[in-house]
Short mmCIF file of C-alpha atoms in Angstrom, two decimals:
data_model
loop_
_atom_site.label_atom_id
_atom_site.label_comp_id
_atom_site.label_asym_id
_atom_site.label_seq_id
_atom_site.Cartn_x
_atom_site.Cartn_y
_atom_site.Cartn_z
CA MET A 1004 162.45 141.76 141.27
CA THR A 1005 160.88 142.95 138.04
CA ARG A 1006 162.19 139.83 136.30
CA CYS A 1007 160.56 137.58 138.90
CA VAL A 1008 157.24 139.36 138.52
CA ARG A 1009 157.45 139.03 134.75
CA ARG A 1010 158.18 135.29 134.99
CA ALA A 1011 155.34 134.80 137.44
CA ALA A 1012 152.97 136.66 135.11
CA VAL A 1013 154.02 134.52 132.16
CA LEU A 1014 153.54 131.36 134.23
CA CYS A 1015 150.07 132.48 135.30
CA LEU A 1016 149.19 133.25 131.71
CA LEU A 1017 150.32 129.79 130.63
CA LEU A 1018 148.32 128.22 133.44
CA LEU A 1019 145.27 130.15 132.21
CA LEU A 1020 145.78 129.35 128.55
CA ALA A 1021 146.48 125.64 129.02
CA PRO A 1022 142.95 124.63 130.11
CA LEU A 1023 141.44 126.98 127.51
CA VAL A 1024 143.49 125.31 124.77
CA ALA A 1025 142.60 121.86 126.10
CA ALA A 1026 138.91 122.71 126.21
CA ALA A 1027 139.03 124.18 122.71
CA ARG A 1028 140.78 121.07 121.42
CA ILE A 1029 138.08 118.87 122.91
CA GLN A 1030 135.21 121.01 121.62
CA VAL A 1031 136.61 121.61 118.14
CA LEU A 1032 138.55 118.46 117.28
CA HIS A 1033 136.83 115.72 119.29
CA PRO A 1034 133.25 116.79 120.09
CA ARG A 1035 131.56 113.66 118.73
CA GLU A 1036 134.01 111.31 120.40
CA TYR A 1037 133.41 112.83 123.82
CA ALA A 1038 129.67 113.22 123.28
CA ALA A 1039 129.44 109.50 122.46
CA ASN A 1040 131.47 108.45 125.49
CA PRO A 1041 129.19 106.24 127.61
CA ALA A 1042 130.87 107.56 130.76
CA ASP A 1043 129.29 110.96 130.15
CA ARG A 1044 125.80 110.72 131.61
CA ARG A 1045 124.91 114.38 131.19
CA PRO A 1046 123.11 113.98 127.83
CA ALA A 1047 121.00 111.12 129.21
CA ILE A 1048 120.22 113.04 132.41
CA ALA A 1049 119.20 116.07 130.35
CA ARG A 1050 117.12 113.95 127.96
CA TYR A 1051 115.05 112.41 130.75
CA SER A 1052 114.85 115.54 132.93
CA VAL A 1053 111.45 116.56 131.47
CA PRO A 1054 108.34 114.52 130.60
CA ARG A 1055 108.31 113.08 127.12
CA GLY A 1056 105.49 114.17 124.81
CA ASP A 1057 102.63 111.76 124.31
CA ILE A 1058 101.34 109.71 121.39
CA LEU A 1059 97.57 110.02 121.04
CA VAL A 1060 94.92 107.79 119.52
CA ASP A 1061 91.44 109.29 119.10
CA GLY A 1062 92.65 112.29 121.10
CA THR A 1063 93.54 110.13 124.12
CA PRO A 1064 97.16 109.53 125.20
CA VAL A 1065 98.32 105.94 124.94
CA THR A 1066 101.67 106.88 126.47
CA GLY A 1067 102.73 108.81 129.58
CA SER A 1068 105.70 109.75 131.77
CA ARG A 1069 106.44 108.56 135.32
CA ASP A 1070 108.63 110.54 137.72
CA THR A 1071 111.07 107.98 139.16
CA GLY A 1072 112.97 110.46 141.38
CA GLU A 1073 116.22 109.02 139.99
CA PRO A 1074 118.92 110.81 137.93
CA LEU A 1075 117.15 109.64 134.75
CA ARG A 1076 114.03 111.21 136.11
CA TYR A 1077 111.14 110.51 133.72
CA GLU A 1078 110.40 107.01 132.49
CA ARG A 1079 107.98 106.12 129.69
CA THR A 1080 104.64 104.50 130.49
CA TYR A 1081 102.14 102.89 128.12
CA ALA A 1082 98.39 102.35 128.27
CA ASP A 1083 97.29 99.12 126.55
CA GLY A 1084 100.91 98.54 125.58
CA PRO A 1085 100.52 95.32 123.57
CA LEU A 1086 97.54 96.76 121.67
CA PHE A 1087 99.36 99.86 120.48
CA ALA A 1088 102.98 98.62 120.43
CA PRO A 1089 102.96 98.23 116.59
CA VAL A 1090 102.02 101.92 116.42
CA THR A 1091 104.12 103.47 119.19
CA GLY A 1092 107.15 101.20 119.35
CA TYR A 1093 109.15 101.59 122.57
CA SER A 1094 111.10 104.37 124.28
CA SER A 1095 113.72 102.86 126.57
CA GLN A 1096 116.35 104.54 128.73
CA ARG A 1097 118.57 101.55 128.00
CA TYR A 1098 117.78 100.55 124.39
CA GLY A 1099 116.67 103.77 122.68
CA THR A 1100 113.53 104.09 120.58
CA SER A 1101 111.68 102.35 117.75
CA LEU A 1102 108.82 102.97 115.29
CA LEU A 1103 106.85 106.16 115.99
CA GLU A 1104 108.81 106.82 119.18
CA ALA A 1105 111.94 106.90 116.99
CA ALA A 1106 110.53 108.64 113.92
CA GLU A 1107 109.08 111.49 116.01
CA ASP A 1108 111.76 111.50 118.71
CA GLY A 1109 112.68 115.15 118.19
CA VAL A 1110 109.09 116.23 118.72
CA LEU A 1111 108.42 113.90 121.64
CA SER A 1112 111.69 114.73 123.42
CA GLY A 1113 111.25 118.48 122.96
CA THR A 1114 114.38 119.01 120.86
CA ASP A 1115 112.67 119.72 117.52
CA PRO A 1116 113.46 123.33 116.45
CA ARG A 1117 109.82 123.86 115.53
CA LEU A 1118 108.92 123.81 119.22
CA ALA A 1119 111.02 126.90 120.03
CA SER A 1120 109.06 130.07 120.75
CA PHE A 1121 112.08 132.35 120.23
CA SER A 1122 114.64 130.56 118.10
CA PHE A 1123 117.48 133.07 118.67
CA LEU A 1124 117.14 133.08 122.46
CA ASP A 1125 116.70 129.32 122.52
CA GLY A 1126 119.93 128.99 120.56
CA LEU A 1127 121.76 130.93 123.30
CA THR A 1128 120.13 129.47 126.41
CA ARG A 1129 119.27 126.00 125.10
CA PRO A 1130 116.35 125.37 127.47
CA ARG A 1131 115.04 121.85 127.93
CA ARG A 1132 111.43 122.01 126.73
CA PRO A 1133 108.77 119.41 127.54
CA GLY A 1134 107.99 117.25 124.56
CA ALA A 1135 105.13 117.91 122.17
CA ASP A 1136 102.30 115.50 121.42
CA VAL A 1137 101.90 113.37 118.30
CA HIS A 1138 98.28 112.79 117.22
CA THR A 1139 98.03 109.62 115.15
CA THR A 1140 95.53 108.75 112.44
CA VAL A 1141 94.79 105.41 114.14
CA ARG A 1142 91.22 104.67 115.24
CA ALA A 1143 91.15 102.81 118.55
CA ALA A 1144 88.14 100.63 117.64
CA VAL A 1145 89.71 99.57 114.33
CA GLN A 1146 93.03 98.84 116.04
CA ARG A 1147 91.31 96.75 118.70
CA ALA A 1148 89.34 94.77 116.08
CA ALA A 1149 92.61 93.95 114.32
CA TYR A 1150 94.37 93.04 117.57
CA GLU A 1151 91.56 90.81 118.80
CA GLY A 1152 91.18 89.16 115.41
CA LEU A 1153 94.83 88.09 115.51
CA GLU A 1154 94.64 86.82 119.09
CA GLY A 1155 96.35 83.45 119.40
CA LYS A 1156 97.81 83.66 115.89
CA ARG A 1157 100.93 84.95 114.20
CA GLY A 1158 100.21 87.57 111.59
CA ALA A 1159 99.46 91.19 110.87
CA VAL A 1160 96.77 93.66 109.81
CA ALA A 1161 97.12 97.01 108.06
CA ALA A 1162 94.11 99.23 107.42
CA VAL A 1163 94.11 102.56 105.56
CA GLU A 1164 91.56 105.13 104.44
CA PRO A 1165 91.81 104.95 100.62
CA ALA A 1166 90.91 108.57 99.83
CA THR A 1167 93.37 110.12 102.30
CA GLY A 1168 96.08 107.55 103.06
CA ARG A 1169 95.39 107.84 106.79
CA ILE A 1170 96.40 104.61 108.53
CA LEU A 1171 93.54 103.38 110.70
CA ALA A 1172 95.21 100.31 112.20
CA VAL A 1173 98.60 98.62 112.36
CA ALA A 1174 98.47 95.34 114.25
CA SER A 1175 101.06 92.61 114.65
CA ALA A 1176 100.83 89.35 116.57
CA PRO A 1177 102.21 88.22 118.87
CA SER A 1178 102.81 91.59 120.48
CA TYR A 1179 104.66 92.79 123.60
CA ASP A 1180 104.35 95.45 126.30
CA PRO A 1181 106.81 98.30 125.61
CA ALA A 1182 106.43 99.49 129.22
CA LEU A 1183 108.64 96.57 130.28
CA LEU A 1184 111.51 98.09 128.29
CA SER A 1185 111.20 101.68 129.54
CA GLY A 1186 113.71 101.58 132.39
CA ASN A 1187 117.43 100.83 132.60
CA GLY A 1188 117.70 98.25 135.35
CA PRO A 1189 118.36 94.48 135.37
CA ALA A 1190 114.66 93.67 134.90
CA THR A 1191 114.63 95.67 131.66
CA ALA A 1192 117.70 93.80 130.43
CA ARG A 1193 116.13 90.43 131.22
CA THR A 1194 112.94 91.39 129.38
CA TRP A 1195 114.92 92.58 126.38
CA ASP A 1196 116.92 89.35 126.21
CA GLY A 1197 113.77 87.26 126.56
CA LEU A 1198 111.90 89.11 123.80
CA ASN A 1199 114.83 88.82 121.42
CA ALA A 1200 115.24 85.12 122.16
CA ASP A 1201 111.54 84.38 121.61
CA ALA A 1202 111.08 82.35 118.40
CA ALA A 1203 107.74 84.10 117.81
CA ARG A 1204 109.59 87.45 117.46
CA PRO A 1205 107.04 89.60 119.31
CA MET A 1206 109.00 92.82 118.73
CA LEU A 1207 108.88 92.39 114.95
CA ASN A 1208 106.29 94.70 113.41
CA ARG A 1209 104.93 92.27 110.87
CA ALA A 1210 102.63 94.88 109.28
CA LEU A 1211 105.48 97.25 108.35
CA ARG A 1212 108.76 95.36 108.60
CA GLN A 1213 108.01 91.79 107.46
CA THR A 1214 107.49 90.74 103.85
CA TYR A 1215 105.59 87.65 102.73
CA PRO A 1216 104.85 86.01 99.40
CA PRO A 1217 101.40 87.53 98.66
CA GLY A 1218 100.10 84.53 96.76
CA SER A 1219 96.83 85.01 94.93
CA ALA A 1220 96.26 88.43 96.55
CA PHE A 1221 98.85 89.66 94.02
CA LYS A 1222 96.48 88.75 91.18
CA VAL A 1223 94.94 92.22 91.65
CA VAL A 1224 98.22 93.66 90.31
CA THR A 1225 98.41 91.13 87.48
CA ALA A 1226 94.80 91.83 86.45
CA ALA A 1227 95.50 95.58 86.46
CA ALA A 1228 98.59 95.07 84.28
CA ALA A 1229 96.67 92.91 81.77
CA LEU A 1230 93.77 95.37 81.56
CA ASP A 1231 95.84 98.54 81.35
CA SER A 1232 98.08 97.06 78.66
CA GLY A 1233 95.10 95.98 76.56
CA LEU A 1234 96.03 92.31 76.82
CA VAL A 1235 92.52 91.76 78.18
CA ARG A 1236 89.73 93.99 76.87
CA ASP A 1237 86.65 92.10 78.03
CA ILE A 1238 86.64 90.59 81.52
CA ASP A 1239 83.87 88.18 80.53
CA ALA A 1240 85.57 86.87 77.37
CA PRO A 1241 87.46 83.53 77.33
CA THR A 1242 91.21 83.93 77.90
CA ASP A 1243 92.32 80.91 75.84
CA SER A 1244 94.07 79.47 78.90
CA PRO A 1245 95.06 75.78 78.82
CA LEU A 1246 94.76 73.36 81.71
CA PRO A 1247 97.32 72.50 82.91
CA TYR A 1248 99.54 75.40 81.92
CA THR A 1249 103.16 74.55 81.14
CA LEU A 1250 105.50 77.24 82.42
CA PRO A 1251 107.44 78.81 79.51
CA GLY A 1252 110.76 77.12 78.76
CA THR A 1253 110.15 74.30 81.24
CA ALA A 1254 108.34 71.02 81.61
CA VAL A 1255 106.63 72.17 84.80
CA ARG A 1256 102.86 71.95 84.57
CA LEU A 1257 100.82 74.33 86.68
CA GLY A 1258 97.35 73.38 87.88
CA ASN A 1259 94.57 74.90 89.97
CA ALA A 1260 92.77 74.25 93.23
CA ALA A 1261 89.53 75.51 91.65
CA ASP A 1262 87.40 73.97 88.92
CA GLY A 1263 86.40 75.48 85.59
CA CYS A 1264 89.67 77.32 84.92
CA GLU A 1265 90.33 76.07 81.40
CA ASP A 1266 89.72 78.95 78.96
CA ALA A 1267 88.07 80.84 81.83
CA SER A 1268 87.26 84.53 81.61
CA LEU A 1269 89.28 86.96 83.67
CA ARG A 1270 86.25 87.65 85.84
CA TYR A 1271 85.65 83.99 86.67
CA ALA A 1272 89.37 83.28 87.10
CA PHE A 1273 89.65 86.14 89.56
CA ALA A 1274 86.64 85.02 91.60
CA VAL A 1275 87.82 81.43 92.03
CA SER A 1276 91.57 82.25 91.78
CA CYS A 1277 92.77 80.30 88.74
CA ASN A 1278 96.56 80.11 88.83
CA THR A 1279 96.83 79.02 85.22
CA VAL A 1280 95.03 82.05 83.84
CA PHE A 1281 97.05 84.60 85.80
CA ALA A 1282 100.41 82.89 85.33
CA ARG A 1283 99.85 82.92 81.57
CA LEU A 1284 98.71 86.56 81.61
CA GLY A 1285 101.81 87.53 83.56
CA ALA A 1286 104.13 85.69 81.19
CA ARG A 1287 102.46 87.36 78.20
CA THR A 1288 102.70 90.80 79.83
CA GLY A 1289 106.42 90.19 80.31
CA VAL A 1290 108.87 91.08 83.04
CA THR A 1291 109.06 94.77 82.12
CA GLY A 1292 105.31 95.26 81.94
CA MET A 1293 104.71 93.37 85.18
CA ALA A 1294 107.52 95.17 87.04
CA GLU A 1295 106.26 98.57 85.92
CA ALA A 1296 102.73 97.68 87.01
CA ALA A 1297 103.94 96.45 90.41
CA GLU A 1298 106.01 99.61 90.93
CA ARG A 1299 102.99 101.79 90.23
CA PHE A 1300 101.39 100.08 93.22
CA GLY A 1301 104.48 100.81 95.36
CA PHE A 1302 106.64 97.70 94.99
CA ASN A 1303 110.44 98.17 94.89
CA ASP A 1304 110.15 101.47 96.79
CA ALA A 1305 112.85 101.50 99.48
CA GLY A 1306 112.02 105.02 100.63
CA LEU A 1307 108.48 104.61 101.96
CA ARG A 1308 108.04 106.21 105.40
CA ILE A 1309 104.86 106.80 107.37
CA PRO A 1310 107.02 108.43 109.06
CA ALA A 1311 108.53 105.19 110.44
CA LYS A 1312 110.41 103.30 107.75
CA VAL A 1313 108.54 100.56 105.89
CA THR A 1314 110.40 97.55 104.50
CA ARG A 1315 110.66 97.43 100.70
CA SER A 1316 108.22 95.09 98.94
CA ASN A 1317 109.80 93.23 96.03
CA PHE A 1318 109.05 92.38 92.43
CA ASP A 1319 112.14 91.32 90.48
CA ARG A 1320 113.08 93.11 87.27
CA ARG A 1321 115.31 90.33 85.92
CA MET A 1322 113.57 86.98 85.50
CA GLU A 1323 113.05 84.17 83.05
CA PRO A 1324 109.53 83.89 81.54
CA SER A 1325 108.73 80.93 83.80
CA GLN A 1326 109.70 82.99 86.83
CA VAL A 1327 107.58 85.90 85.63
CA ALA A 1328 104.63 83.51 85.42
CA LEU A 1329 105.12 82.38 89.03
CA SER A 1330 105.74 85.93 90.23
CA SER A 1331 102.45 86.98 88.65
CA ILE A 1332 100.58 84.69 91.02
CA GLY A 1333 102.49 86.04 94.01
CA GLN A 1334 105.12 83.33 94.25
CA PHE A 1335 108.84 82.98 93.32
CA ASP A 1336 110.64 86.07 94.76
CA THR A 1337 107.60 88.34 94.94
CA SER A 1338 107.13 89.59 98.50
CA ALA A 1339 105.11 92.31 100.18
CA THR A 1340 104.40 93.85 103.55
CA PRO A 1341 100.79 93.86 104.73
CA LEU A 1342 100.83 97.67 104.42
CA GLN A 1343 101.84 97.34 100.77
CA MET A 1344 98.96 94.96 100.08
CA ALA A 1345 96.56 97.32 101.87
CA MET A 1346 97.80 99.97 99.43
CA VAL A 1347 96.96 97.63 96.54
CA ALA A 1348 93.38 97.28 97.80
CA ALA A 1349 93.19 101.04 98.44
CA ALA A 1350 94.24 101.79 94.86
CA VAL A 1351 91.31 99.79 93.53
CA ALA A 1352 88.87 101.43 95.94
CA ASN A 1353 90.16 104.93 95.17
CA GLY A 1354 89.79 104.83 91.40
CA GLY A 1355 93.36 103.72 90.73
CA GLU A 1356 95.12 106.41 92.78
CA ILE A 1357 97.24 105.58 95.85
CA GLN A 1358 97.56 108.21 98.54
CA GLN A 1359 100.75 108.44 100.61
CA PRO A 1360 100.08 106.30 103.70
CA ARG A 1361 100.56 108.31 106.90
CA LEU A 1362 100.40 107.54 110.58
CA VAL A 1363 100.68 111.09 111.99
CA ASP A 1364 97.83 113.58 111.72
CA ARG A 1365 99.35 116.54 113.56
CA VAL A 1366 101.76 117.67 116.29
CA THR A 1367 100.69 119.93 119.17
CA THR A 1368 102.40 121.51 122.16
CA PRO A 1369 101.22 120.58 125.70
CA GLY A 1370 99.12 123.74 125.61
CA GLY A 1371 97.34 122.65 122.43
CA ARG A 1372 99.11 124.87 119.86
CA THR A 1373 99.39 123.07 116.52
CA VAL A 1374 103.02 122.88 115.44
CA ALA A 1375 102.64 120.81 112.28
CA THR A 1376 99.92 119.10 110.28
CA THR A 1377 100.47 116.19 107.92
CA ARG A 1378 98.74 116.75 104.61
CA GLY A 1379 97.59 113.96 102.30
CA ARG A 1380 99.25 113.69 98.92
CA SER A 1381 99.05 111.39 95.93
CA LEU A 1382 101.78 108.76 95.78
CA HIS A 1383 101.09 106.83 92.56
CA GLN A 1384 98.47 106.38 89.85
CA ALA A 1385 98.49 102.61 89.97
CA MET A 1386 96.02 102.02 87.13
CA SER A 1387 93.51 103.84 84.99
CA PRO A 1388 90.13 104.72 86.55
CA SER A 1389 88.38 102.41 84.07
CA THR A 1390 90.59 99.49 85.13
CA ALA A 1391 89.88 100.30 88.78
CA LEU A 1392 86.12 100.11 88.10
CA LEU A 1393 86.50 96.68 86.51
CA LEU A 1394 88.61 95.47 89.42
CA GLN A 1395 86.05 96.77 91.89
CA ARG A 1396 83.44 94.67 90.12
CA MET A 1397 85.67 91.57 90.17
CA MET A 1398 86.61 92.07 93.84
CA ARG A 1399 82.91 92.31 94.76
CA ASP A 1400 82.39 88.97 92.99
CA VAL A 1401 85.05 87.38 95.21
CA VAL A 1402 83.01 88.33 98.30
CA THR A 1403 79.55 87.59 96.91
CA VAL A 1404 80.13 84.36 94.99
CA GLY A 1405 83.85 83.51 95.32
CA SER A 1406 86.39 82.51 97.92
CA GLY A 1407 85.96 85.59 100.14
CA ARG A 1408 82.35 85.18 101.27
CA ASP A 1409 83.39 85.27 104.94
CA ALA A 1410 84.29 88.96 104.48
CA ALA A 1411 80.74 90.04 103.61
CA ILE A 1412 79.10 92.73 105.78
CA PRO A 1413 75.32 93.37 105.55
CA GLY A 1414 74.56 96.86 104.26
CA VAL A 1415 78.13 97.41 103.09
CA GLU A 1416 79.69 96.88 99.68
CA VAL A 1417 82.80 94.78 100.17
CA GLY A 1418 85.37 93.82 97.59
CA GLY A 1419 88.26 91.49 98.25
CA LYS A 1420 90.82 88.96 97.12
CA THR A 1421 91.95 85.91 99.02
CA GLY A 1422 95.39 84.37 98.85
CA THR A 1423 97.09 81.23 100.08
CA ALA A 1424 100.82 81.70 99.59
CA GLN A 1425 103.05 78.64 99.39
CA HIS A 1426 106.56 78.86 100.87
CA GLY A 1427 109.34 76.78 102.31
CA VAL A 1428 111.47 74.09 100.68
CA GLY A 1429 109.28 72.35 98.13
CA ASN A 1430 106.36 74.48 99.36
CA ALA A 1431 106.17 72.11 102.33
CA ALA A 1432 105.61 74.76 105.01
CA VAL A 1433 102.15 75.78 106.19
CA PRO A 1434 101.01 78.46 103.70
CA TYR A 1435 100.40 82.09 104.56
CA ALA A 1436 96.72 83.03 104.47
CA TRP A 1437 95.89 86.44 102.94
CA PHE A 1438 92.87 88.62 102.46
CA ILE A 1439 92.95 92.11 101.01
CA GLY A 1440 89.84 94.17 100.45
CA TRP A 1441 87.89 97.37 100.90
CA ALA A 1442 84.51 98.41 102.27
CA GLU A 1443 82.07 101.12 101.27
CA PRO A 1444 78.67 101.60 102.94
CA GLU A 1445 75.75 101.40 100.52
CA GLY A 1446 74.80 104.85 99.27
CA SER A 1447 78.23 106.25 100.03
CA PHE A 1448 80.39 107.76 97.31
CA ARG A 1449 83.68 107.12 99.00
CA PRO A 1450 85.33 103.94 100.35
CA THR A 1451 85.79 103.88 104.09
CA VAL A 1452 88.68 101.47 104.51
CA ALA A 1453 91.10 99.20 102.67
CA VAL A 1454 92.62 96.35 104.62
CA ALA A 1455 95.21 93.60 104.33
CA VAL A 1456 95.40 90.60 106.65
CA VAL A 1457 98.06 87.91 106.69
CA VAL A 1458 98.09 84.90 109.03
CA GLU A 1459 101.17 82.70 109.44
CA ASP A 1460 99.86 80.25 112.00
CA ALA A 1461 102.16 77.25 112.27
CA ASP A 1462 99.64 75.44 114.48
CA ALA A 1463 96.86 75.40 111.89
CA GLU A 1464 96.00 72.33 109.90
CA ARG A 1465 97.48 72.75 106.42
CA ALA A 1466 94.29 71.60 104.69
CA ASP A 1467 92.27 74.26 106.55
CA PHE A 1468 94.71 77.08 105.90
CA THR A 1469 93.16 79.42 103.35
CA GLY A 1470 92.82 83.16 102.98
CA GLY A 1471 89.04 82.89 102.83
CA GLY A 1472 88.83 80.73 105.94
CA LEU A 1473 91.38 82.39 108.24
CA ALA A 1474 92.11 85.92 107.04
CA ALA A 1475 88.74 87.04 105.62
CA PRO A 1476 86.84 86.90 108.96
CA ILE A 1477 89.50 89.08 110.58
CA ALA A 1478 89.28 91.55 107.71
CA ARG A 1479 85.49 91.60 108.02
CA GLU A 1480 85.62 92.71 111.66
CA VAL A 1481 88.27 95.33 110.96
CA MET A 1482 86.24 96.77 108.08
CA ARG A 1483 83.05 96.65 110.15
CA ALA A 1484 84.76 98.65 112.91
CA ALA A 1485 86.06 101.19 110.39
CA VAL A 1486 82.61 101.69 108.88
CA ARG A 1487 81.09 102.22 112.33
CA GLU A 1488 83.83 104.69 113.25
CA ALA A 1489 83.33 106.61 110.02
CA ASP A 1490 79.62 106.92 110.76
CA GLY A 1491 80.39 108.14 114.27
CA VAL A 1492 82.89 110.85 113.30
CA ASP A 1493 81.37 111.98 110.01
CA GLY A 1494 82.58 115.46 109.18
CA LYS A 1495 85.50 115.39 111.59
CA THR A 1496 89.19 115.26 110.72
CA GLY A 1497 92.21 114.10 112.63
CA ASP A 1498 91.21 112.65 115.99
CA GLY A 1499 88.03 114.75 116.13
CA LYS A 1500 89.27 116.70 119.14
CA SER A 1501 91.17 119.90 119.67
CA GLY A 1502 92.47 122.20 122.35
CA GLY A 1503 95.11 121.87 125.00
CA ARG A 1504 95.39 119.34 127.80
CA GLN A 1505 97.23 119.10 131.07
CA ARG A 1506 100.46 117.14 131.10
CA GLN A 1507 100.10 114.18 133.40
CA SER A 1508 102.57 111.69 134.77
CA GLY A 1509 102.18 108.19 136.06
CA ARG A 1510 99.57 107.11 133.50
#
């Protein structure tokens, strides 16, 4: 009898230990494999069991959460989705997140450790907290001016505050409504497939993720390199530039669309955009000097985040002299995002210093407690302050007497540079139209905004496709909106609002 009891006890012990061993094996040896198993819906159910935090522009939410009553309870909603899609990205129960929704996912989903009130207790109980709110640096009026300026076109706008790096607008056209991707049903899948099949690529953030040959807008960088190196000491002196200019080591002869470029001064060549002058200056500066100058502006930086990742802008470090000459006028393999070119304009406006561009101002809990604040910091000294002053003067000439007159704003000092970038096989494609510039109200001691606009409109007539004609008017309206906004919120920081707010659903 005792033997039977002993055997039964051993059997019971084995029956108890077997599931414990199996559970330990799963949790210790295969946790990631099981956690990633699509059959396990518990993580998704937990993720969508509470409202997601909101993204705010000017203190007003441009996102929300809708209670669906389904197992994946809360679904993302968007106010003015196409307008703010290049800022927010999408949050989809089926396809994940993108842009700011992805970069700040921990905060918005409530899983960021900084949101815990009692870290030790939270580590034991693991409560599901409502998401916190992300206050952006974007100004709604500036964003809308960029969006409306691009209406009916393909292109992008990036606008930043030169002294702080705060991003005031990120627009990309055509756009899309991220609300159509929020769910997980067949309609969401059809929308996703349609957007990805669209030749216009509406989900591509052209301001942050697409690079273009910058064309003559890059001549700001070339002029800075020539001035800082001492290659040019007087912007009004003749540059001894031939017409046409034969590219070094080749028989290719480079000409100009403008008149008066032979032996032109740097100041005149900049105003009317003489290719020959800048190609020769770039070749004389050399590949090392030009690459170092471009990198001081932010080119070749693969780690730029705002906090969403920004595609690397390129200036090659290994080129023949002829290729250096073409790269110095923004052609060959030189490419840049609109945000990068806005940083170029901002460097000039800010005395040669580039501030780290940033899209997030601060993070707050639903009750209004500030969890984190994003501080401005210097990113690069792109050029000397004296060179920046000379470039400011030359960029003002572009707007007052040169190719950028359509960017002028009464009562505001505006500096700019136009660009018409050739591309395609044999440069046969419709060029990209660029304008980069900055604006400073008269009597002010600080620039309000730096902007970059690129238009890639395949429907435009090639002969009418210029940076001054297509991109400059868009830039003018964006800068005008930024100046008005700065006047309206003078003395305020962030979104100009504070305090808590009630969490709402169904917006």
